[in-house]
Amino acid sequence: MDFLNALILLSNFVIVPSITYGSQLALGAIGVTLIYGILRFANFAYGDLMAFGTMCVILFTWLLKSWGVNLGIFPTALLALPFGITLTIIVSLFFDKTVFEYYRNKKSSPVTFIVVSLGIMFVLNAVVRIIIGPNDIVFMDGSRFIISAVDFKEATGLLEGLTIKSTQVITIITTSLTCFLLFNFLNKTKTGKSMRAYSNNEDLALLSGIDPNKIILITWIIASILATIAGTLYGLDKSFKPFTYFNNLLPIFAATIVGGIGNPLGAFYGGFVIAFSEIALTYAYKKFIFYLLPFSSDSTNLIQYISTDYKFAISFAILVVVLIFKPQGIFKGKVI
Amino acid sequence: MFFKANNLSGGYGEVKVIENCNFNVNRGEIVSILGPNGAGKSSAMKAMLGMLKLESGTVVLDEKDISNFNTQDRIKLGISFVPQVNNIFTELTVNENLEMGAFTSSDDIKDKIEEMYDLFPAIKEKKYQFAGELSGGQRQQVAIARALMNNPSILMLDEPTAGVSPVVMQEIFEHIIQIKEKNIAILMVEQNANQALKISDRGYILVTGQNAYHGTGQELLNDPEIRKTFLGG
Amino acid sequence: MNNIDAKTSFTIMGFLLLIVGILQSWGVAFSILNLCLISAIMSMGVNIQWGFAGLINFGVMGFLAIGGLATVLISVPPVVESWSAGGLGILLSLIFLILIIYACLFINKRYSKYKYKYHLIFAIIILTIPVLKLISGPSIKLIESINPAAQGYLGGLGLPIIFSWFVGGLLSAALAFVIGKICLGLRSDYLAISTLLISGIIVSVIKHEEWLSRGVKNVIGLKRPAPYEVDLQNSEWFINLIEIIHFWSPTTKGIIISSSGIFVKICFSVIFLITLLILLYLSERAVNSPWGRMMRAIRDNETAAKAMGKNIVKQQLNIFMIGSAIIGFAGAMLVTYDGLFTPSSYQPLRYTFLIWVMVLLGGSGNNYGAILGGFVVWFIWIESAPIALFLINIFTFFLENENIFKIHLIESVPYFRYLMMGVGLLLVMRYKPEGLLPEKKIKF
């Protein structure tokens, strides 16, 4: 019984949140890694692209709600998602045409691309704040819980109640579906394979007659879709605040590098590595241990590895370790 | 002549690396471009592929002047190229490498892939492995097979035997002879002049960016002066 | 040619500040000038790393925060109760921390051939963190419980705040040494990402270790190297001075108060200007020395420099430390000028990327360019709100004041500065990638 209680406690506060957060990071990291693999630069504007996509989804959610449209127990945002994605794709392609294309043709250095992406970061940052403001926005509607603690306790008679929020389930399902489609696309279709080929060996791809413009176009489209989905899922799960989205860029970069930059499957795993370490290392295990130990311990010290304040610091620390020992990422060799 | 390159001159900026070079090759013929290091062999091949800026000269494929075509357009016309290095997609499987070779063709490529596996049986059993995991000789076979996938009329190879063991070199040359029998024009840059000439119908010897000698493989091999200067006695 | 450009640019900048003084107020003009001066020093620091050595440092925020922390550690009087309550524990933990670091370094050096060396170091770090927490935990709790409304931390050394600028520089250089050791061998984009992330760690440490910095509770009322307004308002000589300057009408209490504010700002301006000029002189000397030429040679062609037998990583580490020291110095200056230390205000956009915009816009590789960039960008940063408001009013003149769209736009005025920075950066990168004042081409 106590063992079950402990397990449920762990699943409530570590396992389920890690999978959810990991999914959100994974989607973002795949987007960053694809851009890196194809366009060959680290896109610092990606966090703000996520914010932009989410903002569009929120605006459409409000519009749909004002028309009285909703999805019942599901959040209306899911219905608004395609519209948000479309707008985000348009914005990405706009910046590619007006900004990145010029430097691509000039064959500028990766550093120039980074600097230019900073410019776009500033612009998107401003656009989002001007349109929707800098404040916290909650746009989750529909039912809140799939399993609520009270019901669970009543049903099972356990001390700990299993809580699963609907946003967590939505995140996990959406991520699985998106990744399934994406990896099928990359592995099974001709276009997807040509993207991988271009990312692996640009010169030979050109010699094989692969059209770089088409590849780049598709990359921006996929990256925008991923940014919008990841941002929306994060916003549904927590809330939308432009500054948080900028900050999320940091663990996303960490996940990307941990997985081996340019490697989509690595980025996927990287997201979960980062999420699990962030959450598992900052969780206070006091109650968990209380259930498992035969005697009651009266320790006032929280049994917590590192304080929650250092959540972000953990992902950075992992990143630094990876950079020093395995700069090619820990999933090198397992390409897609 | 099926493929003609006349009076090619060009280089990188101020530096001229090839001057008034002429090459031609017919279908079903193997032609080698030989010469000492830095003679401009690879640059000459790049010039024919549109990867090196030409100052003068024309490139004609099947009576069609393609001098102003970019590399991608030349490839669509049926010129295939196997670079010396980085000539496979290491992170794609062997099968996917072949598929990428046929990227521009829209018809069913299954038969074509099977044809390649018949030609290169060694890579057939590795078809679902990443090309990067193969041995040097197998990689080279994948590279050539990839280039053959889009039904080229002319195949250009840049030092296909660089850095492989003598046994593997023989193997690759045998494959090249097999390809020739498919009525494809083959133009290759080679470092191993002796062996290359043995399988070549004709050869060109470049010295400091210019045509120095030209003749059939046998003629060049038998010329004592050429033997002394370029073939090491 | 270049010099004339620099002179004209700075003259124009001066005129702009003059206009602000006349149109808005002299107080605003001088506070813009002061922050322009500080920004100029920050961008000089980044310029030394990026412009002269090609090192991409996105951790500017971290060094500025360290500089800021130095002001607290140096100038604030020590909190005696805290020291007696938890000082011993903190010192013990510090000794323990140093021991851990030494142990790691020792293993790294002594067992450099040992296969599981890194695993061992990793294990040591993982295992000692809880011990460290155990040692320091009770003391931290004690310290933070002492007069939490105003103190709850160890305080500083109680020295004049000017010292903290140098200490800020030194701390930053020490930090840069550690970061440089870890990251400098990396590819440029990895260096950018990892410095950005490390600066995040630094700020979160400063934000959360309340016993050290009061964290999010902020430290207010820091000392000043300049006189205080209240003292001026009550001193005979100042009132006389104002009466002389303000000869055309009787001096009221209001004028005295506002003049005292401006006078303080002028004092700061003088100090900052002198600092900037000294740093500029040193930096110009360094850049034009054989060492400076070597750094640029490394930047332009690392392979060739390596072939010439230069120890590149060592040289890059040196310049990374120097640049970071200047940034830390400027960070301390900024906190001194603000008079308060607010760890939660450190955000990458304002404290890292804005400084980068200054360098890129001003002209990387040129000290004068970096300074000009600091001036121009800070000026735009501050004045963009009134300019945006002005433009919004012009373009929406046909809408009534109650129009929701217009109200929304006017409420978002503060964010137009980001837009201007972004667009400005993109335009400069496209049409004048070498910046306003390009690097002088030096003949060898």
PDB file of C-alpha atoms in Angstrom, chain C residues 185-308:
ATOM      1  CA  GLY C 185      37.704  25.743 -27.601  1.00  0.00           C
ATOM      2  CA  LEU C 186      34.148  25.406 -28.855  1.00  0.00           C
ATOM      3  CA  ARG C 187      32.757  26.367 -32.217  1.00  0.00           C
ATOM      4  CA  SER C 188      31.407  29.908 -32.377  1.00  0.00           C
ATOM      5  CA  ASP C 189      27.732  28.954 -32.200  1.00  0.00           C
ATOM      6  CA  TYR C 190      28.300  26.605 -29.267  1.00  0.00           C
ATOM      7  CA  LEU C 191      30.246  29.353 -27.534  1.00  0.00           C
ATOM      8  CA  ALA C 192      27.311  31.717 -28.036  1.00  0.00           C
ATOM      9  CA  ILE C 193      24.781  29.275 -26.623  1.00  0.00           C
ATOM     10  CA  SER C 194      26.880  28.118 -23.703  1.00  0.00           C
ATOM     11  CA  THR C 195      27.865  31.601 -22.576  1.00  0.00           C
ATOM     12  CA  LEU C 196      24.200  32.593 -22.719  1.00  0.00           C
ATOM     13  CA  LEU C 197      23.252  29.615 -20.583  1.00  0.00           C
ATOM     14  CA  ILE C 198      26.076  30.128 -18.090  1.00  0.00           C
ATOM     15  CA  SER C 199      25.082  33.738 -17.606  1.00  0.00           C
ATOM     16  CA  GLY C 200      21.638  32.379 -16.788  1.00  0.00           C
ATOM     17  CA  ILE C 201      23.148  30.227 -14.038  1.00  0.00           C
ATOM     18  CA  ILE C 202      25.077  33.169 -12.591  1.00  0.00           C
ATOM     19  CA  VAL C 203      22.020  35.360 -12.416  1.00  0.00           C
ATOM     20  CA  SER C 204      19.935  32.615 -10.861  1.00  0.00           C
ATOM     21  CA  VAL C 205      22.588  32.096  -8.179  1.00  0.00           C
ATOM     22  CA  ILE C 206      22.650  35.803  -7.382  1.00  0.00           C
ATOM     23  CA  LYS C 207      18.878  35.876  -7.428  1.00  0.00           C
ATOM     24  CA  HIS C 208      18.412  32.980  -5.044  1.00  0.00           C
ATOM     25  CA  GLU C 209      21.325  33.042  -2.613  1.00  0.00           C
ATOM     26  CA  GLU C 210      19.787  35.568  -0.281  1.00  0.00           C
ATOM     27  CA  TRP C 211      22.453  35.268   2.383  1.00  0.00           C
ATOM     28  CA  LEU C 212      24.877  36.673  -0.172  1.00  0.00           C
ATOM     29  CA  SER C 213      22.984  39.254  -2.148  1.00  0.00           C
ATOM     30  CA  ARG C 214      19.548  39.501  -0.552  1.00  0.00           C
ATOM     31  CA  GLY C 215      18.367  38.014  -3.846  1.00  0.00           C
ATOM     32  CA  VAL C 216      15.017  39.186  -5.086  1.00  0.00           C
ATOM     33  CA  LYS C 217      14.612  41.345  -1.992  1.00  0.00           C
ATOM     34  CA  ASN C 218      17.119  43.790  -3.522  1.00  0.00           C
ATOM     35  CA  VAL C 219      19.743  45.894  -1.828  1.00  0.00           C
ATOM     36  CA  ILE C 220      18.822  49.547  -1.690  1.00  0.00           C
ATOM     37  CA  GLY C 221      20.548  52.714  -0.569  1.00  0.00           C
ATOM     38  CA  LEU C 222      24.018  51.898  -1.841  1.00  0.00           C
ATOM     39  CA  LYS C 223      26.763  54.441  -1.258  1.00  0.00           C
ATOM     40  CA  ARG C 224      27.642  57.021  -3.854  1.00  0.00           C
ATOM     41  CA  PRO C 225      30.867  58.477  -5.091  1.00  0.00           C
ATOM     42  CA  ALA C 226      28.951  61.755  -5.539  1.00  0.00           C
ATOM     43  CA  PRO C 227      27.207  64.086  -3.062  1.00  0.00           C
ATOM     44  CA  TYR C 228      23.625  63.516  -1.966  1.00  0.00           C
ATOM     45  CA  GLU C 229      20.843  65.877  -3.049  1.00  0.00           C
ATOM     46  CA  VAL C 230      19.676  66.558   0.504  1.00  0.00           C
ATOM     47  CA  ASP C 231      23.158  67.598   1.635  1.00  0.00           C
ATOM     48  CA  LEU C 232      23.482  69.914  -1.345  1.00  0.00           C
ATOM     49  CA  GLN C 233      20.145  71.559  -0.707  1.00  0.00           C
ATOM     50  CA  ASN C 234      21.290  72.473   2.799  1.00  0.00           C
ATOM     51  CA  SER C 235      24.773  73.625   2.002  1.00  0.00           C
ATOM     52  CA  GLU C 236      25.578  77.324   1.712  1.00  0.00           C
ATOM     53  CA  TRP C 237      27.982  77.092  -1.237  1.00  0.00           C
ATOM     54  CA  PHE C 238      25.557  75.153  -3.422  1.00  0.00           C
ATOM     55  CA  ILE C 239      22.711  77.609  -2.893  1.00  0.00           C
ATOM     56  CA  ASN C 240      25.100  80.465  -3.668  1.00  0.00           C
ATOM     57  CA  LEU C 241      26.281  78.680  -6.781  1.00  0.00           C
ATOM     58  CA  ILE C 242      22.751  78.204  -8.034  1.00  0.00           C
ATOM     59  CA  GLU C 243      21.947  81.827  -7.330  1.00  0.00           C
ATOM     60  CA  ILE C 244      24.890  82.885  -9.455  1.00  0.00           C
ATOM     61  CA  ILE C 245      23.951  80.591 -12.324  1.00  0.00           C
ATOM     62  CA  HIS C 246      20.303  81.405 -12.040  1.00  0.00           C
ATOM     63  CA  PHE C 247      20.866  85.168 -12.036  1.00  0.00           C
ATOM     64  CA  TRP C 248      17.834  86.232 -14.063  1.00  0.00           C
ATOM     65  CA  SER C 249      15.177  85.411 -11.496  1.00  0.00           C
ATOM     66  CA  PRO C 250      14.934  84.698  -7.775  1.00  0.00           C
ATOM     67  CA  THR C 251      15.923  81.196  -6.757  1.00  0.00           C
ATOM     68  CA  THR C 252      13.055  79.288  -5.239  1.00  0.00           C
ATOM     69  CA  LYS C 253      13.177  76.107  -3.162  1.00  0.00           C
ATOM     70  CA  GLY C 254      11.934  74.186  -6.198  1.00  0.00           C
ATOM     71  CA  ILE C 255      14.810  75.341  -8.352  1.00  0.00           C
ATOM     72  CA  ILE C 256      17.306  74.375  -5.674  1.00  0.00           C
ATOM     73  CA  ILE C 257      15.827  70.890  -5.410  1.00  0.00           C
ATOM     74  CA  SER C 258      15.799  70.249  -9.135  1.00  0.00           C
ATOM     75  CA  SER C 259      19.275  71.744  -9.555  1.00  0.00           C
ATOM     76  CA  SER C 260      20.639  69.523  -6.833  1.00  0.00           C
ATOM     77  CA  GLY C 261      19.427  66.501  -8.783  1.00  0.00           C
ATOM     78  CA  ILE C 262      21.089  67.747 -11.939  1.00  0.00           C
ATOM     79  CA  PHE C 263      24.275  68.601 -10.066  1.00  0.00           C
ATOM     80  CA  VAL C 264      24.534  65.051  -8.736  1.00  0.00           C
ATOM     81  CA  LYS C 265      24.088  63.719 -12.237  1.00  0.00           C
ATOM     82  CA  ILE C 266      26.780  66.035 -13.542  1.00  0.00           C
ATOM     83  CA  CYS C 267      29.134  64.734 -10.860  1.00  0.00           C
ATOM     84  CA  PHE C 268      28.449  61.212 -12.049  1.00  0.00           C
ATOM     85  CA  SER C 269      28.927  62.301 -15.659  1.00  0.00           C
ATOM     86  CA  VAL C 270      32.346  63.679 -14.869  1.00  0.00           C
ATOM     87  CA  ILE C 271      33.410  60.493 -13.065  1.00  0.00           C
ATOM     88  CA  PHE C 272      32.058  58.269 -15.812  1.00  0.00           C
ATOM     89  CA  LEU C 273      33.576  60.366 -18.568  1.00  0.00           C
ATOM     90  CA  ILE C 274      37.000  60.238 -16.948  1.00  0.00           C
ATOM     91  CA  THR C 275      36.676  56.470 -16.543  1.00  0.00           C
ATOM     92  CA  LEU C 276      35.620  56.070 -20.156  1.00  0.00           C
ATOM     93  CA  LEU C 277      38.517  58.170 -21.407  1.00  0.00           C
ATOM     94  CA  ILE C 278      41.045  56.213 -19.374  1.00  0.00           C
ATOM     95  CA  LEU C 279      39.655  52.908 -20.620  1.00  0.00           C
ATOM     96  CA  LEU C 280      39.586  54.218 -24.173  1.00  0.00           C
ATOM     97  CA  TYR C 281      43.204  55.319 -23.922  1.00  0.00           C
ATOM     98  CA  LEU C 282      44.289  51.936 -22.563  1.00  0.00           C
ATOM     99  CA  SER C 283      42.236  50.045 -25.081  1.00  0.00           C
ATOM    100  CA  GLU C 284      43.557  52.065 -28.026  1.00  0.00           C
ATOM    101  CA  ARG C 285      47.091  51.488 -26.803  1.00  0.00           C
ATOM    102  CA  ALA C 286      46.466  47.763 -26.513  1.00  0.00           C
ATOM    103  CA  VAL C 287      44.791  47.480 -29.875  1.00  0.00           C
ATOM    104  CA  ASN C 288      47.574  49.234 -31.704  1.00  0.00           C
ATOM    105  CA  SER C 289      50.294  47.289 -29.947  1.00  0.00           C
ATOM    106  CA  PRO C 290      51.863  44.185 -31.501  1.00  0.00           C
ATOM    107  CA  TRP C 291      49.668  42.168 -29.175  1.00  0.00           C
ATOM    108  CA  GLY C 292      46.523  43.809 -30.584  1.00  0.00           C
ATOM    109  CA  ARG C 293      47.656  43.120 -34.128  1.00  0.00           C
ATOM    110  CA  MET C 294      48.299  39.514 -33.232  1.00  0.00           C
ATOM    111  CA  MET C 295      44.786  39.183 -31.811  1.00  0.00           C
ATOM    112  CA  ARG C 296      43.296  40.450 -35.030  1.00  0.00           C
ATOM    113  CA  ALA C 297      45.477  38.115 -37.020  1.00  0.00           C
ATOM    114  CA  ILE C 298      44.101  35.247 -34.962  1.00  0.00           C
ATOM    115  CA  ARG C 299      40.567  36.478 -35.480  1.00  0.00           C
ATOM    116  CA  ASP C 300      40.960  36.739 -39.244  1.00  0.00           C
ATOM    117  CA  ASN C 301      42.748  33.500 -39.800  1.00  0.00           C
ATOM    118  CA  GLU C 302      42.930  31.115 -36.931  1.00  0.00           C
ATOM    119  CA  THR C 303      44.621  28.386 -38.931  1.00  0.00           C
ATOM    120  CA  ALA C 304      47.399  30.629 -40.151  1.00  0.00           C
ATOM    121  CA  ALA C 305      47.975  31.999 -36.679  1.00  0.00           C
ATOM    122  CA  LYS C 306      48.123  28.485 -35.309  1.00  0.00           C
ATOM    123  CA  ALA C 307      50.634  27.585 -37.975  1.00  0.00           C
ATOM    124  CA  MET C 308      52.758  30.509 -36.864  1.00  0.00           C
TER     125      MET C 308
END
